[in-house]
Amino acid sequence: MRSGPVGRDGIGYPNTRLPSYFQYSTPPPQYAREQRHQGTFGASMFPVTTSGETRPTLPNRGQQRPQGSFGASMFPVTTPRETQPTPPDQGNRQLQVHPAAETKPGVNSTDPQTKDPMLGDCMSCAQPYWVVAVDLVGLRRRKANDYPLITDQVTGASVVNALDLDFDYKLGAHVDLAHHAADGVGWNIEYLSIPSWDGNRAVTGSLQLNGPGFDLAVDPAVFSVDYSTSVYSVELSVSRSDGYRWTGFAGFRYIRLNDDLLVAELNAPFLGVLDIETENNLYGMQMGGDLLVYDRGGPLRGSIELKVGIYGNDVRQHTRSNLVLPSVTARGKKAVFAGEMEFLLTYEITKRLKVRGSYKLVGLGSVALAPDQIGATDLSTGRAAIHYNSLLLDGGLLGLEYVW
């Protein structure tokens, strides 16, 4: 969940700056008060005389006289040099204001071509904000690889194959916390967990277990097979948005994958026949992007997120049986490619609260799965190795997103 200055869902920046038409380009000029002649209200103004100088001759009664503000007669004022004093510069200057910025459509605008749905391209108008999303996850683990784990003693036909261990949708949790600065740079922490997928089978008859380096034939047999997988993921990323539609990010991610296979023969003395545990710890860097693909100005929006990364896989597998001793352990390191794609829809309930749902697809390459280790391990000779394969997860998320 990443977003630009206003977020990929278009909110989160209360605009606290003054509108542009209240902003001065320069402070209004200040002028010193100048000494002015009397006669502010339009009274007659004559030069002051100290001797018997002759005053200016008044015009004839029939001549129209200029009137002052309050009806007083006004005559040109002359000086001994026959020049009139120049009035001070009144500074015919007007307050300069910025023209109003072009209005961008708001969150509910019907114009899908705008940049930022609240602030347009005015990145400096934005304020930092936080986004938190909490989702309920339902992911499905695709079936395991082909391996005939239990066969019929007479016909040799497969009775329990690893492919038969169906992994249905399993509920987990997803939390995403993100912070976005005013310049479009942000960071986020994301956590995903699926505690355990479980595939179970129980079979009876004249059966044979094809174990790692040994075969166990029992007649009659009651075999129980339990296969479980768990996934945990933590990632920390730094993001940069173009302001609205596109957000790119890069960061660190850790993925832990546990895969366990337990086969038991319920008739004594064969309880707890085989137990294989694998542990994958993936550390690496990932990069990706989030693209807004649907926005018609209403409360509904759609986006696509893509992540790819290269990881180092620190692998451990441990195999043991109460029939063949001792147990064996193998360790290995492998470069792993991992990718993730998510299709997300959000619906705005209020300016700060949204409901969200998505479809997620996760692929992991070069990981160790428990059934694959049977062919790479031989308890009778004490040999242990690691066999690598791929894993695919898919499913949906449903939750809430809050911005403040």
Coordinates of C-alpha atoms in Angstrom, one line a residue:
M1 CA 0.0 0.0 0.0
R2 CA 1.8 3.0 -1.2
S3 CA 0.7 6.4 -2.4
G4 CA 1.9 9.7 -3.5
P5 CA 1.5 13.1 -1.8
V6 CA -2.2 12.4 -1.5
G7 CA -2.1 8.7 -1.6
R8 CA -3.1 6.3 -4.3
D9 CA -6.6 6.6 -2.9
G10 CA -6.6 10.3 -3.2
I11 CA -6.8 11.6 0.3
G12 CA -4.7 12.4 3.2
Y13 CA -3.6 16.0 2.8
P14 CA -5.6 18.6 4.6
N15 CA -4.8 21.7 2.6
T16 CA -3.8 24.3 5.3
R17 CA -2.1 26.8 3.0
L18 CA -3.8 30.1 2.2
P19 CA -5.3 30.3 -1.3
S20 CA -3.1 31.8 -3.9
Y21 CA -5.2 35.0 -4.1
F22 CA -4.2 35.9 -0.5
Q23 CA -0.5 35.6 -1.3
Y24 CA 1.5 38.8 -2.1
S25 CA 4.2 38.6 -4.7
T26 CA 5.9 41.6 -2.9
P27 CA 4.9 43.6 0.2
P28 CA 2.9 46.7 -0.6
P29 CA 5.1 49.8 -1.0
Q30 CA 5.4 52.2 1.9
Y31 CA 5.7 56.0 1.2
A32 CA 6.9 58.7 3.5
R33 CA 4.4 61.4 4.3
E34 CA 5.3 64.6 2.4
Q35 CA 4.6 68.2 3.3
R36 CA 1.7 69.4 1.3
H37 CA 0.1 72.8 0.7
Q38 CA -2.9 73.8 2.6
G39 CA -6.3 73.7 1.1
T40 CA -6.9 70.0 1.5
F41 CA -10.7 70.5 1.3
G42 CA -10.6 72.6 -1.8
A43 CA -10.2 76.1 -0.2
S44 CA -8.7 78.9 -2.3
M45 CA -4.9 78.8 -2.2
F46 CA -2.8 82.0 -2.7
P47 CA 0.9 82.7 -2.3
V48 CA 1.7 84.4 1.0
T49 CA 2.8 88.0 0.7
T50 CA 4.6 90.1 3.3
S51 CA 4.5 93.5 1.5
G52 CA 2.0 95.4 -0.6
E53 CA 2.2 92.9 -3.4
T54 CA -0.9 92.6 -5.5
R55 CA -2.9 89.5 -5.1
P56 CA -4.1 87.7 -8.2
T57 CA -7.0 89.2 -9.9
L58 CA -10.3 87.3 -9.3
P59 CA -12.2 86.2 -12.4
N60 CA -15.3 88.0 -13.5
R61 CA -18.5 87.1 -11.8
G62 CA -19.8 85.5 -15.0
Q63 CA -16.9 83.2 -15.3
Q64 CA -17.4 79.6 -14.0
R65 CA -15.3 78.9 -11.1
P66 CA -13.9 75.5 -10.2
Q67 CA -15.5 74.1 -7.1
G68 CA -13.7 72.2 -4.3
S69 CA -14.8 69.2 -2.5
F70 CA -17.0 71.3 -0.2
G71 CA -17.9 74.0 -2.7
A72 CA -15.0 76.3 -2.0
S73 CA -13.5 78.1 -5.0
M74 CA -10.2 76.8 -6.2
F75 CA -7.8 78.9 -8.3
P76 CA -4.4 78.1 -9.7
V77 CA -1.7 78.8 -7.3
T78 CA 1.2 80.8 -8.7
T79 CA 4.7 81.3 -7.3
P80 CA 7.0 84.2 -8.0
R81 CA 8.6 82.1 -10.8
E82 CA 5.2 81.5 -12.4
T83 CA 5.5 77.7 -11.7
Q84 CA 3.1 75.5 -9.8
P85 CA 4.4 73.1 -7.2
T86 CA 4.4 69.6 -8.5
P87 CA 2.2 67.4 -6.4
P88 CA 4.0 64.5 -4.8
D89 CA 4.1 61.2 -6.5
Q90 CA 1.0 59.4 -5.3
G91 CA 2.4 56.1 -6.6
N92 CA -0.4 54.8 -8.7
R93 CA 0.5 51.4 -7.6
Q94 CA -1.9 48.6 -7.0
L95 CA -1.6 45.6 -4.7
Q96 CA -0.1 42.8 -6.7
V97 CA -1.8 39.5 -6.3
H98 CA -1.2 36.1 -7.9
P99 CA -3.8 35.0 -10.3
A100 CA -5.9 32.3 -8.9
A101 CA -4.4 28.9 -9.5
E102 CA -6.2 26.6 -11.9
T103 CA -8.7 24.6 -9.9
K104 CA -8.1 20.9 -9.9
P105 CA -11.1 18.6 -9.6
G106 CA -11.7 17.2 -6.1
V107 CA -11.9 13.7 -4.9
N108 CA -15.3 13.1 -6.4
S109 CA -14.4 14.8 -9.7
T110 CA -15.5 13.1 -12.9
D111 CA -12.3 14.1 -14.7
P112 CA -9.9 11.0 -14.6
Q113 CA -7.1 12.8 -16.4
T114 CA -6.1 15.1 -13.4
K115 CA -2.9 14.5 -11.6
D116 CA -3.5 14.8 -7.9
P117 CA -7.2 14.5 -7.0
M118 CA -6.9 17.1 -4.2
L119 CA -3.9 19.3 -4.9
G120 CA -3.2 18.8 -8.6
D121 CA 0.5 19.3 -9.2
C122 CA 1.0 21.4 -6.1
M123 CA 3.4 19.1 -4.3
S124 CA 4.4 21.9 -1.9
C125 CA 0.8 22.3 -0.8
A126 CA 0.7 18.8 0.6
Q127 CA 1.3 17.7 4.2
P128 CA 2.8 14.5 5.5
Y129 CA 0.3 11.8 6.3
W130 CA 0.0 8.2 7.6
V131 CA -1.9 5.2 6.2
V132 CA -2.7 1.9 8.0
A133 CA -4.4 -1.1 6.4
V134 CA -5.5 -4.2 8.3
D135 CA -6.7 -7.2 6.2
L136 CA -7.9 -10.7 6.7
V137 CA -6.1 -13.0 4.3
G138 CA -7.3 -16.2 2.7
L139 CA -4.5 -17.8 0.7
R140 CA -4.3 -21.2 -0.9
R141 CA -1.1 -23.2 -1.3
R142 CA -0.9 -25.0 -4.6
K143 CA -0.5 -28.7 -4.5
A144 CA 2.8 -30.4 -3.7
N145 CA 4.9 -32.1 -6.3
D146 CA 4.4 -35.6 -7.5
Y147 CA 5.7 -38.3 -5.2
P148 CA 4.1 -41.8 -4.5
L149 CA 4.4 -41.7 -0.7
I150 CA 2.3 -44.9 0.0
T151 CA 1.6 -47.7 -2.5
D152 CA -0.3 -50.9 -2.6
Q153 CA 1.9 -54.0 -1.8
V154 CA 0.1 -56.2 -4.4
T155 CA -0.4 -53.9 -7.4
G156 CA 2.2 -51.2 -6.7
A157 CA -0.4 -48.5 -7.4
S158 CA -0.1 -45.2 -5.6
V159 CA -2.5 -44.9 -2.7
V160 CA -1.3 -41.6 -1.3
N161 CA 0.6 -39.2 -3.5
A162 CA 1.9 -35.9 -2.4
L163 CA -0.3 -34.4 -5.1
D164 CA -3.4 -35.8 -3.2
L165 CA -2.7 -33.7 -0.2
D166 CA -5.1 -30.8 -1.0
F167 CA -4.3 -27.5 0.6
D168 CA -7.5 -25.4 0.8
Y169 CA -7.7 -21.7 1.7
K170 CA -6.2 -20.8 5.0
L171 CA -6.9 -17.6 7.0
G172 CA -4.1 -15.3 8.1
A173 CA -3.4 -11.6 8.8
H174 CA -1.9 -8.7 6.8
V175 CA -0.9 -5.3 8.2
D176 CA 0.6 -2.4 6.3
L177 CA 1.7 0.9 7.9
A178 CA 3.0 3.7 5.6
H179 CA 4.1 7.3 6.0
H180 CA 4.2 9.8 3.1
A181 CA 6.1 13.1 3.1
A182 CA 5.0 16.2 1.3
D183 CA 7.6 15.8 -1.4
G184 CA 6.2 12.4 -2.5
V185 CA 8.9 10.3 -0.6
G186 CA 7.6 7.7 1.8
W187 CA 8.3 4.5 3.6
N188 CA 6.2 1.5 4.7
I189 CA 6.3 -1.7 6.8
E190 CA 4.3 -4.7 5.7
Y191 CA 3.6 -7.9 7.6
L192 CA 1.9 -11.1 6.3
S193 CA 1.4 -14.4 8.1
I194 CA -0.3 -17.7 7.3
P195 CA 0.1 -19.9 10.4
S196 CA -0.4 -23.3 8.8
W197 CA -1.9 -25.0 5.8
D198 CA -2.8 -28.6 6.6
G199 CA -3.3 -31.6 4.3
N200 CA -4.4 -34.9 5.9
R201 CA -5.0 -38.4 4.7
A202 CA -5.6 -41.7 6.4
V203 CA -5.5 -45.0 4.6
T204 CA -5.8 -48.7 5.4
G205 CA -4.9 -52.0 3.7
S206 CA -1.9 -53.9 2.6
L207 CA 0.3 -51.0 2.1
Q208 CA 4.0 -49.9 1.8
L209 CA 5.6 -46.7 2.9
N210 CA 8.3 -45.5 0.4
G211 CA 10.7 -43.8 2.9
P212 CA 14.1 -42.1 2.5
G213 CA 16.4 -45.1 2.2
F214 CA 13.9 -47.7 3.5
D215 CA 10.5 -49.3 2.7
L216 CA 8.0 -50.3 5.3
A217 CA 5.4 -52.9 4.3
V218 CA 2.6 -53.5 6.8
D219 CA -0.5 -55.8 6.4
P220 CA -2.9 -54.7 7.6
A221 CA -1.7 -51.1 7.8
V222 CA -3.3 -47.9 9.1
F223 CA -1.3 -45.0 7.8
S224 CA -1.9 -41.4 8.7
V225 CA -0.3 -38.6 6.7
D226 CA -0.1 -35.0 7.9
Y227 CA 1.4 -32.3 5.7
S228 CA 1.6 -28.6 6.9
T229 CA 3.1 -25.4 5.5
S230 CA 3.4 -21.9 7.1
V231 CA 4.6 -18.6 5.7
Y232 CA 5.7 -15.3 7.3
S233 CA 6.8 -12.2 5.6
V234 CA 8.2 -8.8 6.7
E235 CA 9.2 -6.0 4.4
L236 CA 10.5 -2.5 4.7
S237 CA 10.4 -0.2 1.6
V238 CA 11.1 3.3 0.6
S239 CA 8.8 4.8 -2.0
R240 CA 8.6 7.7 -4.4
S241 CA 5.4 8.9 -6.1
D242 CA 4.8 11.0 -9.2
G243 CA 1.9 12.6 -7.4
Y244 CA -1.0 10.5 -8.3
R245 CA -1.0 7.4 -10.6
W246 CA 2.4 5.8 -10.2
T247 CA 4.5 4.9 -7.1
G248 CA 7.8 3.1 -7.3
F249 CA 9.5 1.5 -4.3
A250 CA 12.5 -0.6 -3.2
G251 CA 13.5 -2.2 0.0
F252 CA 14.4 -5.2 2.1
R253 CA 12.2 -8.3 2.6
Y254 CA 12.4 -11.4 4.8
I255 CA 10.3 -14.5 4.1
R256 CA 10.2 -17.6 6.2
L257 CA 8.7 -20.8 4.8
N258 CA 8.3 -24.0 7.0
D259 CA 7.2 -27.2 5.4
D260 CA 6.7 -30.4 7.4
L261 CA 5.6 -34.0 6.6
L262 CA 4.7 -36.5 9.2
V263 CA 3.8 -40.1 8.4
A264 CA 2.6 -42.4 11.2
E265 CA 1.6 -46.1 11.3
L266 CA -1.0 -46.3 14.0
N267 CA -0.5 -50.0 14.7
A268 CA 2.2 -50.7 17.3
P269 CA 5.1 -50.8 17.2
F270 CA 5.4 -48.5 14.2
L271 CA 4.1 -45.2 15.8
G272 CA 5.8 -42.1 14.3
V273 CA 7.5 -43.7 11.4
L274 CA 8.8 -40.7 9.5
D275 CA 9.1 -37.0 10.1
I276 CA 10.7 -34.5 7.7
E277 CA 11.0 -30.8 8.5
T278 CA 12.3 -28.1 6.2
E279 CA 13.0 -24.4 7.0
N280 CA 13.6 -21.7 4.4
N281 CA 14.8 -18.3 5.4
L282 CA 14.9 -15.8 2.5
Y283 CA 16.7 -12.5 2.8
G284 CA 17.0 -10.0 0.0
M285 CA 16.1 -6.8 -1.8
Q286 CA 13.0 -6.2 -3.8
M287 CA 11.6 -3.5 -6.0
G288 CA 8.3 -2.8 -7.6
G289 CA 5.6 -0.3 -8.4
D290 CA 1.9 0.5 -7.8
L291 CA -0.2 1.8 -10.7
L292 CA -3.6 3.3 -10.4
V293 CA -5.6 1.9 -13.3
Y294 CA -9.2 2.8 -12.5
D295 CA -10.5 6.1 -11.2
R296 CA -13.6 7.8 -12.6
G297 CA -13.8 10.4 -9.8
G298 CA -16.2 8.3 -7.7
P299 CA -15.5 6.4 -4.4
L300 CA -14.3 3.3 -6.3
R301 CA -10.6 2.9 -7.4
G302 CA -8.5 0.1 -8.7
S303 CA -4.8 -0.4 -8.8
I304 CA -2.2 -3.1 -9.6
E305 CA 1.0 -3.7 -7.5
L306 CA 4.0 -5.7 -8.7
K307 CA 7.0 -6.8 -6.7
V308 CA 10.1 -8.7 -7.8
G309 CA 13.2 -9.6 -5.8
I310 CA 16.4 -11.7 -5.5
Y311 CA 16.9 -13.4 -2.2
G312 CA 19.5 -15.6 -0.6
N313 CA 17.8 -18.8 0.8
D314 CA 19.4 -20.2 4.0
V315 CA 17.9 -23.7 4.0
R316 CA 17.8 -26.5 6.6
Q317 CA 16.2 -29.9 6.4
H318 CA 16.0 -32.5 9.2
T319 CA 14.8 -36.1 8.7
R320 CA 14.2 -38.7 11.4
S321 CA 12.5 -42.0 11.9
N322 CA 12.1 -44.4 14.8
L323 CA 12.9 -47.3 12.5
V324 CA 16.3 -46.2 11.2
L325 CA 18.7 -44.3 13.4
P326 CA 20.3 -41.8 13.6
S327 CA 18.4 -38.8 12.2
V328 CA 20.2 -36.6 9.5
T329 CA 20.4 -32.9 8.9
A330 CA 21.4 -31.0 5.8
R331 CA 22.0 -27.3 5.2
G332 CA 22.4 -25.3 2.1
K333 CA 22.3 -21.8 0.5
K334 CA 20.5 -20.9 -2.7
A335 CA 19.8 -17.8 -4.8
V336 CA 16.0 -17.4 -5.0
F337 CA 13.7 -15.4 -7.3
A338 CA 10.4 -14.3 -5.8
G339 CA 7.6 -12.3 -7.3
E340 CA 4.2 -11.0 -6.2
M341 CA 1.3 -9.4 -8.0
E342 CA -1.8 -7.9 -6.4
F343 CA -5.0 -6.5 -7.9
L344 CA -6.6 -4.1 -5.4
L345 CA -10.0 -2.3 -5.2
T346 CA -10.8 0.3 -2.6
Y347 CA -14.2 1.9 -1.9
E348 CA -14.2 5.3 0.0
I349 CA -16.6 5.3 3.0
T350 CA -15.4 8.6 4.3
K351 CA -12.5 10.9 3.4
R352 CA -10.3 8.9 5.8
L353 CA -11.8 5.4 5.9
K354 CA -12.0 2.9 3.0
V355 CA -12.9 -0.7 2.6
R356 CA -10.5 -2.7 0.4
G357 CA -10.3 -6.1 -1.2
S358 CA -7.7 -7.7 -3.4
Y359 CA -6.5 -10.8 -5.2
K360 CA -2.8 -11.7 -4.5
L361 CA -0.5 -14.1 -6.3
V362 CA 2.9 -15.1 -4.8
G363 CA 5.6 -17.2 -6.4
L364 CA 8.7 -18.5 -4.7
G365 CA 11.5 -20.3 -6.6
S366 CA 14.2 -22.7 -5.3
V367 CA 12.7 -23.5 -1.9
A368 CA 12.9 -26.8 -0.1
L369 CA 9.6 -28.7 0.4
A370 CA 9.4 -31.7 2.7
P371 CA 8.2 -34.5 0.3
D372 CA 11.0 -33.6 -2.1
Q373 CA 13.6 -34.5 0.5
I374 CA 12.7 -38.2 0.5
G375 CA 14.5 -38.8 -2.7
A376 CA 17.5 -36.7 -1.6
T377 CA 18.0 -38.4 1.8
D378 CA 19.0 -42.0 2.8
L379 CA 18.7 -42.8 6.5
S380 CA 20.3 -46.2 6.0
T381 CA 23.6 -44.6 4.9
G382 CA 23.3 -41.3 6.8
R383 CA 23.3 -39.3 3.6
A384 CA 21.3 -36.0 3.6
A385 CA 21.0 -33.4 0.8
I386 CA 18.5 -30.7 -0.2
H387 CA 16.2 -30.8 -3.2
Y388 CA 14.8 -27.5 -4.4
N389 CA 11.5 -26.8 -6.0
S390 CA 9.0 -23.9 -6.5
L391 CA 5.9 -22.8 -4.6
L392 CA 2.8 -20.9 -5.6
L393 CA 0.3 -19.1 -3.3
D394 CA -2.8 -17.3 -4.3
G395 CA -5.9 -15.9 -2.7
G396 CA -7.7 -12.8 -1.5
L397 CA -7.6 -10.1 1.1
L398 CA -10.4 -8.1 2.7
G399 CA -10.0 -5.3 5.2
L400 CA -10.0 -1.6 6.1
E401 CA -7.7 1.3 5.3
Y402 CA -7.5 4.5 7.4
V403 CA -5.6 7.7 6.6
W404 CA -4.7 10.5 9.1

